[in-house]
Coordinates of C-alpha atoms in Angstrom, one line a residue:
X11 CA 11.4 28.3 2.0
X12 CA 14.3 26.6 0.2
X13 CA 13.6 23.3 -1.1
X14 CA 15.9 21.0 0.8
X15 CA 15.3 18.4 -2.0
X16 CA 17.6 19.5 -4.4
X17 CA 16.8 17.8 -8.4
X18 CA 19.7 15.5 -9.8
X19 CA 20.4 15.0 -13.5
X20 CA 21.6 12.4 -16.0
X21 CA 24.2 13.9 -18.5
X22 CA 24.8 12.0 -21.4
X23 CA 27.9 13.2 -23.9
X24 CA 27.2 12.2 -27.8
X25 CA 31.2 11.8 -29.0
X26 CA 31.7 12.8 -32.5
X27 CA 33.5 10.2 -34.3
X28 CA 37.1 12.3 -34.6
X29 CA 37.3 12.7 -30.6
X30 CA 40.0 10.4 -29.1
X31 CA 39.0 11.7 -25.3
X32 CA 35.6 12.0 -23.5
X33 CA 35.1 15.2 -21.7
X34 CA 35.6 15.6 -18.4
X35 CA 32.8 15.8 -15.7
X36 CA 32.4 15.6 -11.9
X37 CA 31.1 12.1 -11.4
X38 CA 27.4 11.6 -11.8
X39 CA 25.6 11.4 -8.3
X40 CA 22.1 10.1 -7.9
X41 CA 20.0 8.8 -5.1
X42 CA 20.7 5.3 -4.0
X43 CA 17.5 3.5 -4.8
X44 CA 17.4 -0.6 -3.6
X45 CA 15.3 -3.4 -3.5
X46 CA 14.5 -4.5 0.1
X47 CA 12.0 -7.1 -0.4
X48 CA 9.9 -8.8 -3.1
X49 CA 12.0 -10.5 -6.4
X50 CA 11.5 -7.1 -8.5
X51 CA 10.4 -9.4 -11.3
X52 CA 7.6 -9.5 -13.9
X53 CA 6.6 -12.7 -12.2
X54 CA 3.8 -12.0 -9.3
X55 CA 3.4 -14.0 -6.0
X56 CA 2.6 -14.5 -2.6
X57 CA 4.9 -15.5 0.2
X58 CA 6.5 -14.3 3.2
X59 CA 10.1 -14.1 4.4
X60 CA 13.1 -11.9 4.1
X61 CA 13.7 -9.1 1.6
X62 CA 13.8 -10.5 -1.8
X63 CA 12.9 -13.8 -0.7
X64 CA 9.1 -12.7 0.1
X65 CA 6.6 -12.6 -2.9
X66 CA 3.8 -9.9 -3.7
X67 CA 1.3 -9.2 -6.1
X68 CA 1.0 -5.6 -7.6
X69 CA 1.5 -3.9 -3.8
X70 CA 0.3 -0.5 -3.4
X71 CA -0.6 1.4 -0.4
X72 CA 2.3 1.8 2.5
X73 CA 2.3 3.2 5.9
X74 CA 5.1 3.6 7.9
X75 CA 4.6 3.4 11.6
X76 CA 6.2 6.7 13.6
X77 CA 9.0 4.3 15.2
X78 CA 10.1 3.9 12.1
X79 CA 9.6 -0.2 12.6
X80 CA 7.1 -1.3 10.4
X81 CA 5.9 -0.9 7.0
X82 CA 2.6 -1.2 6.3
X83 CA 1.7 -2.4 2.7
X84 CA -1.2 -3.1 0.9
X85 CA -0.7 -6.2 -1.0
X86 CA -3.3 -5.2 -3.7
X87 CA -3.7 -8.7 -6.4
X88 CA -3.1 -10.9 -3.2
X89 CA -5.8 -9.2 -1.1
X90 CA -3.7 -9.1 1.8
X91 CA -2.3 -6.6 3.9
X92 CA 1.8 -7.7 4.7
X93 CA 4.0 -6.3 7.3
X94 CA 7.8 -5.5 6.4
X95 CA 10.0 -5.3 9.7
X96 CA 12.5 -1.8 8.7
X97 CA 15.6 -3.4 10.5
X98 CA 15.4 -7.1 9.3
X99 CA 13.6 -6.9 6.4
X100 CA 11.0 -9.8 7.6
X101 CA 7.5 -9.7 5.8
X102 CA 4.5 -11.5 7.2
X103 CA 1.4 -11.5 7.0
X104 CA -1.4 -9.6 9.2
X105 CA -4.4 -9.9 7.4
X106 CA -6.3 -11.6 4.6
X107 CA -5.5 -14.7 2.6
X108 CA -3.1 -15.1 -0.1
X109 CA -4.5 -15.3 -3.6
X110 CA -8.7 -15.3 -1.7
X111 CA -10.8 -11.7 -2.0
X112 CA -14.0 -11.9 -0.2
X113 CA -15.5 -9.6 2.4
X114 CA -15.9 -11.1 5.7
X115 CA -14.3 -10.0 9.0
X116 CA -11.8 -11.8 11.5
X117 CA -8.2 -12.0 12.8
X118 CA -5.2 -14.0 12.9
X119 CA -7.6 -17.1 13.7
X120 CA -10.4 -17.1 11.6
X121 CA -8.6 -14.4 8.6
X122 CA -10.8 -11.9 7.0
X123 CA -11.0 -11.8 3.4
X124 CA -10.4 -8.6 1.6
X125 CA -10.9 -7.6 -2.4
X126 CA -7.8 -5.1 -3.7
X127 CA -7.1 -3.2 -0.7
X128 CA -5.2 -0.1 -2.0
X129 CA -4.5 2.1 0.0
X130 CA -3.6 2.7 4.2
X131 CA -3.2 4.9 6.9
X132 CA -2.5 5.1 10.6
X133 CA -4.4 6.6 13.1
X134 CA -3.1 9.7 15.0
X135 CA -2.5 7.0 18.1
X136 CA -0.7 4.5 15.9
X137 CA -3.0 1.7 16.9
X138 CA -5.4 1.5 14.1
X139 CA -4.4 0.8 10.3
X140 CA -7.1 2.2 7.8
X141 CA -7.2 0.2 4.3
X142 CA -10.0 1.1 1.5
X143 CA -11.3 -2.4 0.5
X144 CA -11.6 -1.0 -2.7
X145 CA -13.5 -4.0 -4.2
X146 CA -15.9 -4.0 -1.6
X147 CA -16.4 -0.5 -1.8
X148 CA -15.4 -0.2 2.3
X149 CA -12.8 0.8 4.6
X150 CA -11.5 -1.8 7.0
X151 CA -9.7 -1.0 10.5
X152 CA -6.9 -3.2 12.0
X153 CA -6.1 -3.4 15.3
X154 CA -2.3 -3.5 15.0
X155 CA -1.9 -3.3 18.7
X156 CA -3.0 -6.0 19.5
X157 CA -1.3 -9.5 18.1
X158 CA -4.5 -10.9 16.8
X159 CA -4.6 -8.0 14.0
X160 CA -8.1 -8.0 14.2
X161 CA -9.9 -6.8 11.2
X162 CA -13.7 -4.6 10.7
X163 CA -15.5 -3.2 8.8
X164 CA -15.8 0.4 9.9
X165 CA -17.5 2.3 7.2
X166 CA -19.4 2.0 4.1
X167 CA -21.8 -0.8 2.6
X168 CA -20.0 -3.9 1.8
X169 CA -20.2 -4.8 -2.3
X170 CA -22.4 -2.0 -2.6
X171 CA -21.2 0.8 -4.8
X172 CA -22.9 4.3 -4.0
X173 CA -22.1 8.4 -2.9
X174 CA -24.3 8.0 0.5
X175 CA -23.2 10.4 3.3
X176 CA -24.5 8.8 6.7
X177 CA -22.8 7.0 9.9
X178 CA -20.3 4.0 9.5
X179 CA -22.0 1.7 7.8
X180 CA -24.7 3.5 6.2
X181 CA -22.6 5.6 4.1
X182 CA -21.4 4.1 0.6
X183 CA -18.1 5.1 -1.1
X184 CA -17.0 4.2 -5.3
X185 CA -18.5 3.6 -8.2
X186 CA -19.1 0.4 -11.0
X187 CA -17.3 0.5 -14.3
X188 CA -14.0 0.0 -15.9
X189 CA -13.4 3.6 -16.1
X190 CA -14.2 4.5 -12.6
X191 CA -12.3 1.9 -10.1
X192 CA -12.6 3.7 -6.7
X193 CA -8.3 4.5 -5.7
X194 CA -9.8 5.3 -2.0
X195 CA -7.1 7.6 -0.9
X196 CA -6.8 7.8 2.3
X197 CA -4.9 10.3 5.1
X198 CA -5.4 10.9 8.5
X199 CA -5.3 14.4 10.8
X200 CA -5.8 14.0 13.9
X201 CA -9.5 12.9 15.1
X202 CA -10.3 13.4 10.9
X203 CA -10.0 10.7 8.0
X204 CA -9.7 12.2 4.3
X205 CA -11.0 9.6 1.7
X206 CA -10.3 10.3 -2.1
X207 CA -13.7 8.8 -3.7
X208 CA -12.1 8.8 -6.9
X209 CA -14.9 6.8 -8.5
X210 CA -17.4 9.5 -7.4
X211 CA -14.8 12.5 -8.1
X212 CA -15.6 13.5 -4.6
X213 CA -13.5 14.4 -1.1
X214 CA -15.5 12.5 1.5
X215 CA -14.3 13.1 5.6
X216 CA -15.1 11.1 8.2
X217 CA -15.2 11.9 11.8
X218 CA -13.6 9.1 13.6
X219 CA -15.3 9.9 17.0
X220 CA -18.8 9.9 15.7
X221 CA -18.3 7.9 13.0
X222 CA -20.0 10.2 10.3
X223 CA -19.1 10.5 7.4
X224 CA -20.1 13.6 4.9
X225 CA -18.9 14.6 1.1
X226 CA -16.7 18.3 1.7
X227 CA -16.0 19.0 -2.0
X228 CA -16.5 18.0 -5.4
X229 CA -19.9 17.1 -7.0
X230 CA -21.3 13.5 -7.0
X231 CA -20.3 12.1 -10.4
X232 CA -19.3 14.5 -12.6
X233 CA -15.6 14.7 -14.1
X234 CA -13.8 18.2 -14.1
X235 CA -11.4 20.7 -13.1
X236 CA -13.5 23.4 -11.8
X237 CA -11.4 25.7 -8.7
X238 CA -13.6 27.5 -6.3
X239 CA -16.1 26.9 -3.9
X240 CA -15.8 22.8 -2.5
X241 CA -19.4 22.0 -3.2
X242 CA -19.1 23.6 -6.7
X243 CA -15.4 22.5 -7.8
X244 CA -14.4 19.5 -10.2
X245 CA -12.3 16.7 -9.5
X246 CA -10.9 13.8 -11.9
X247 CA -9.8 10.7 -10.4
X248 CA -8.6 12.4 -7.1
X249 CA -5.6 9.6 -5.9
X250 CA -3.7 10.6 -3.3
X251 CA -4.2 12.8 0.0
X252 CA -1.8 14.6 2.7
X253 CA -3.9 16.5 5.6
X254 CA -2.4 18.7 7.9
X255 CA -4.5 21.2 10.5
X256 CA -7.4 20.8 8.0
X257 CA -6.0 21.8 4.8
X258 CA -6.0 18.7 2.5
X259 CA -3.7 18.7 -0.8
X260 CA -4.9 16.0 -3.2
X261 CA -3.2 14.2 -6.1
X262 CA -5.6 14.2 -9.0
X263 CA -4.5 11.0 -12.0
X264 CA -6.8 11.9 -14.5
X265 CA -5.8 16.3 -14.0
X266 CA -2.7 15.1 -13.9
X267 CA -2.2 18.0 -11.0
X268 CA -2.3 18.9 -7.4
X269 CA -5.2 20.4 -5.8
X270 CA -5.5 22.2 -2.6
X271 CA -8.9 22.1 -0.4
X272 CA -9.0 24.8 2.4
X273 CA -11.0 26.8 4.1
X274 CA -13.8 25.3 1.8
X275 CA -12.4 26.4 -1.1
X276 CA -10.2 24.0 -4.1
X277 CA -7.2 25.5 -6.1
X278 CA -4.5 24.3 -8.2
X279 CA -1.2 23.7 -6.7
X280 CA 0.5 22.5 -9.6
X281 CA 0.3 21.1 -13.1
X282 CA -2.3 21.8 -15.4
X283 CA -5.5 19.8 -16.2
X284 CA -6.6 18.4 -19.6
X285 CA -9.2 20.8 -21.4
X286 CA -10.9 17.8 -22.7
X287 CA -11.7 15.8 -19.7
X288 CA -12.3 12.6 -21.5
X289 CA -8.7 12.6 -22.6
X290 CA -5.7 11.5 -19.9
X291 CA -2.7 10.1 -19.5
X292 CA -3.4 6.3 -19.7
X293 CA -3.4 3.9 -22.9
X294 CA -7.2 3.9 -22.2
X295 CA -7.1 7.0 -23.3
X296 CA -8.3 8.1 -26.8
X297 CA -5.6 9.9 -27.1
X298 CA -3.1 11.7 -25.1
X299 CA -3.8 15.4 -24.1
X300 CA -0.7 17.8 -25.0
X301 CA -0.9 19.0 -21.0
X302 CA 0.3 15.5 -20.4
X303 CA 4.3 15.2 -19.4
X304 CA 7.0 15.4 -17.1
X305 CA 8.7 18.7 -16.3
X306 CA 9.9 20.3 -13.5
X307 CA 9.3 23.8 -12.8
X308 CA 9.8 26.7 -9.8
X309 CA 6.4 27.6 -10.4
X310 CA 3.7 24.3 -9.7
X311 CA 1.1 24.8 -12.6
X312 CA 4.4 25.8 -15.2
X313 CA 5.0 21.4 -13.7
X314 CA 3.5 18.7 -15.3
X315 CA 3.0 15.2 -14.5
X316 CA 1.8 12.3 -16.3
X317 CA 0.0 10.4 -13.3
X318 CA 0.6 11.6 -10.1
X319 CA -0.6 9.4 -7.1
X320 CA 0.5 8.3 -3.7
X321 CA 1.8 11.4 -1.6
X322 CA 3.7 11.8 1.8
X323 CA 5.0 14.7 3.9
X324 CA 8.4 15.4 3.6
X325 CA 8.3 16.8 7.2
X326 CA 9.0 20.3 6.3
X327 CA 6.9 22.4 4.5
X328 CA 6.8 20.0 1.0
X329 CA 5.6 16.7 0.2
X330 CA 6.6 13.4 -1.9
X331 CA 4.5 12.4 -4.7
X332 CA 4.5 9.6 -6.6
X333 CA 4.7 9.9 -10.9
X334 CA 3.6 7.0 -11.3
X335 CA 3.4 7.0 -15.2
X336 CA 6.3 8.5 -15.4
X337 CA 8.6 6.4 -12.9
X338 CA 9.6 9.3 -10.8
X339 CA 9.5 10.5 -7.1
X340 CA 8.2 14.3 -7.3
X341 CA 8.4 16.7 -4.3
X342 CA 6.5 20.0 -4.6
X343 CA 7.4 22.8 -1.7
X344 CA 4.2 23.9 -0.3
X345 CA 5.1 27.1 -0.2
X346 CA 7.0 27.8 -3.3
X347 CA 5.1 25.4 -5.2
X348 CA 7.9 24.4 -6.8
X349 CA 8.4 21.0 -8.5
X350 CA 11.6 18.5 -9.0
X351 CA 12.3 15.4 -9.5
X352 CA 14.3 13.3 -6.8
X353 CA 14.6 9.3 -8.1
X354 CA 13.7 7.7 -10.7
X355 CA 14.6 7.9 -14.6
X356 CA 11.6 9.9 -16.5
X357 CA 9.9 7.7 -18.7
X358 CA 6.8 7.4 -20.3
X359 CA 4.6 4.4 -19.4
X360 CA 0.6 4.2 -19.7
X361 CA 0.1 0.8 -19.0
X362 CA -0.1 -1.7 -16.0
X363 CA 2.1 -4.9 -17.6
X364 CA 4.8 -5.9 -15.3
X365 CA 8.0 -5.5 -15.5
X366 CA 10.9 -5.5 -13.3
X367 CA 13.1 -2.3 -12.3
X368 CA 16.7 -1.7 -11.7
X369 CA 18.6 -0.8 -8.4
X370 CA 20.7 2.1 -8.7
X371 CA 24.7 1.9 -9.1
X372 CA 27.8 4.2 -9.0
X373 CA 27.0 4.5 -12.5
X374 CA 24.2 4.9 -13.1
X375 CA 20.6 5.9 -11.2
X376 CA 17.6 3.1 -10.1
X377 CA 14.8 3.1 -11.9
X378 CA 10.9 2.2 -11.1
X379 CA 8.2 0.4 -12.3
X380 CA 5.3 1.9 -12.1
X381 CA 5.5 3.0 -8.7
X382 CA 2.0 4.1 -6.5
X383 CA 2.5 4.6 -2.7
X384 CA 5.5 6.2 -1.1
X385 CA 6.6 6.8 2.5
X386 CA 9.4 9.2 4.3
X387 CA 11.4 8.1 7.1
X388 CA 13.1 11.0 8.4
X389 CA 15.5 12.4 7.5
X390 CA 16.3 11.7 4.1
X391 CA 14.4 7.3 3.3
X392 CA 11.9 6.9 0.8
X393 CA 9.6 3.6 0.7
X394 CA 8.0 3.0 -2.2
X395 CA 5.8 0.6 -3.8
X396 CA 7.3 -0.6 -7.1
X397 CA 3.5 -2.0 -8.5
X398 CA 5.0 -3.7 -12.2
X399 CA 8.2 -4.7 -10.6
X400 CA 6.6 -6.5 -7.6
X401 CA 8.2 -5.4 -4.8
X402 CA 9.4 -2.9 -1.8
X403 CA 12.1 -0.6 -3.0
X404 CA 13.8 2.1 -0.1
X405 CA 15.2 5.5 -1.7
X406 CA 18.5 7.3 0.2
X407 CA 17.7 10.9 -1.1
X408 CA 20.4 13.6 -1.5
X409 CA 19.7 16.7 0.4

């Protein structure tokens, strides 16, 4: 397959001091990257409107609906979930209360309370929006059909960290501790809901007709990068998921790779995992492991990433994911396993401070700040969830 997505590049031309004339180039081209709403400031609030005129906190998870009408986004440090209208550029509100976490139920009338909802995803039928409650160690369902965006709690033990397979309620997701925050990945394929339990280092799946949910690879707390047999493989921080005809590709932070589970068996798409697992590519870190980087590469484990989270299909045989530490938008081809860069500046960053982000130019390219979730609109948008910067940014790619 060829990769539709072609790389671009920044050339910059050092002028000795005798030259009177610059070269000559063809004119730098670049994806046109935008802030659509939120201030893209270091300053963090909570408000609704239009485009740069609404406020969020640190948003994370997005899902795009498949008109193409609404974006989804989990508003993370404002425990909210927000709705951004594609057209208009409108964000409201559905669910939650500005600035409250708590865990209780409700709707529109009587708002349910949420605690750092993360990440989101659609069912197959568009009517129900998934969020892990990652603070209350649960995942939520809204009814988006209806007007009242009613809120539950569908599975999982509310403030009550554990590994627990069992049905809806019963089971437990996450994990206690500063080094083990539960991401909560989520993706959706048809009647089946993938959940990164990053705080457990497992792959949990939940059957949305039956409502059971069972652990399919990795082993209950214990940090690794072991390939092979699900039950028996390691996992580090999985982030992000994308499921398609059960096959599940997930984004690992801490292996700083991508994993493929199928057929009951885990490999390595592409980058390459710290030996030491106790090293990785955050200022938490000890110190940073020399597999730790940004390159692209026509071979995925030659690639390497410095945190690699949210992912989304591109559609056509290759996915979207998110750098985070390193500012860029990656897309690997599934098949190839090939790895560029498509927006973004490369950058190193391993920490969470806030900071705002540029819109690109004719001159020069956009930049992010450390981004988490991304989204495709076919056939060539990017959403993306600028975390540091505080806002919404939408990415015209060049195919």
């Amino acid at each position: 397959m060829t990769n539709r997505w072609l790389p671009y590049h920044r050339v910059t031309f050092l002028l000795a001091a005798a030259c009177t004339e610059p070269p000559t180039s063809e004119p730098e081209t670049h994806p046109i990257i935008e802030t659509i709403a939120g201030e893209n400031s270091d300053r963090a609030g909570f408000a609704d409107g239009l485009g740069t005129a609404a406020r969020f906190a640190a948003p994370e998870g997005l899902a795009l609906d498949a008109a193409g009408r609404y974006l989804y986004i989990a508003d993370s440090n404002n425990h909210t979930i927000r709705r951004l209208e594609v057209a208009t550029h409108e964000v409201i509100t559905v669910a939650g209360v500005g600035g409250e976490h708590g865990a209780g139920d409700g709707d529109l009338s009587s708002p349910a309370r949420f605690d750092t909802p993360r990440n989101l995803a659609l069912s197959s039928d568009g009517a129900t929006l998934f969020v892990t409650d990652v603070g209350n160690y649960v995942i939520r369902s809204i009814d988006i059909a209806s007007p009242s965006f009613t809120v539950t709690t569908s599975f999982g033990t509310a403030t009550i960290p554990g590994s627990s397979d069992g049905v809806g309620l019963a089971a437990q997701f996450g994990r206690t501790g500063f080094t083990t925050p539960w991401t909560g990945g989520l993706a959706i394929d048809g009647d089946t809901l993938y959940v990164a339990d990053s705080g457990n280092q497992t792959i949990r799946q939940i059957d949305l007709v039956t409502r059971e949910v069972v652990t399919i690879a990795g082993i209950v707390g214990m940090a690794g990068a072991r390939d092979g047999d699900a039950a028996q493989a390691l996992f580090h921080k999985p982030a992000g998921l994308l499921a398609d005809r059960g096959a599940v590709w997930i984004t690992e932070a801490n292996n700083i790779d991508v994993r493929l589970l199928d057929r009951g068996k885990v490999s390595t798409l592409a980058g390459n995992a710290p030996d030491d697992p106790r090293l990785f590519c955050e200022n938490i870190s000890p110190e940073l492991p020399p597999e730790c980087g940004w390159l692209d590469a026509p071979v995925g484990v030659d690639a390497r990433f410095r945190f690699p989270f949210g992912v989304t299909s591109d559609g056509a045989g290759g996915m979207f994911v998110v750098d985070s530490h390193s500012n860029v938008i990656r897309h690997v081809d599934l098949e190839t396993t090939a790895v560029t860069t498509v927006a973004g500046v490369a950058s190193e960053l391993l920490d969470d401070i806030p900071r705002a982000s540029t819109d690109s130019t004719e001159l020069a390219p956009g930049t992010f700040s450390h981004p988490t979730h991304v989204a495709f609109a076919p056939p060539d948008t990017l959403f993306v969830s600028d975390r540091s910067a505080n806002c919404i940014r939408r990415v015209v790619l060049e195919p």
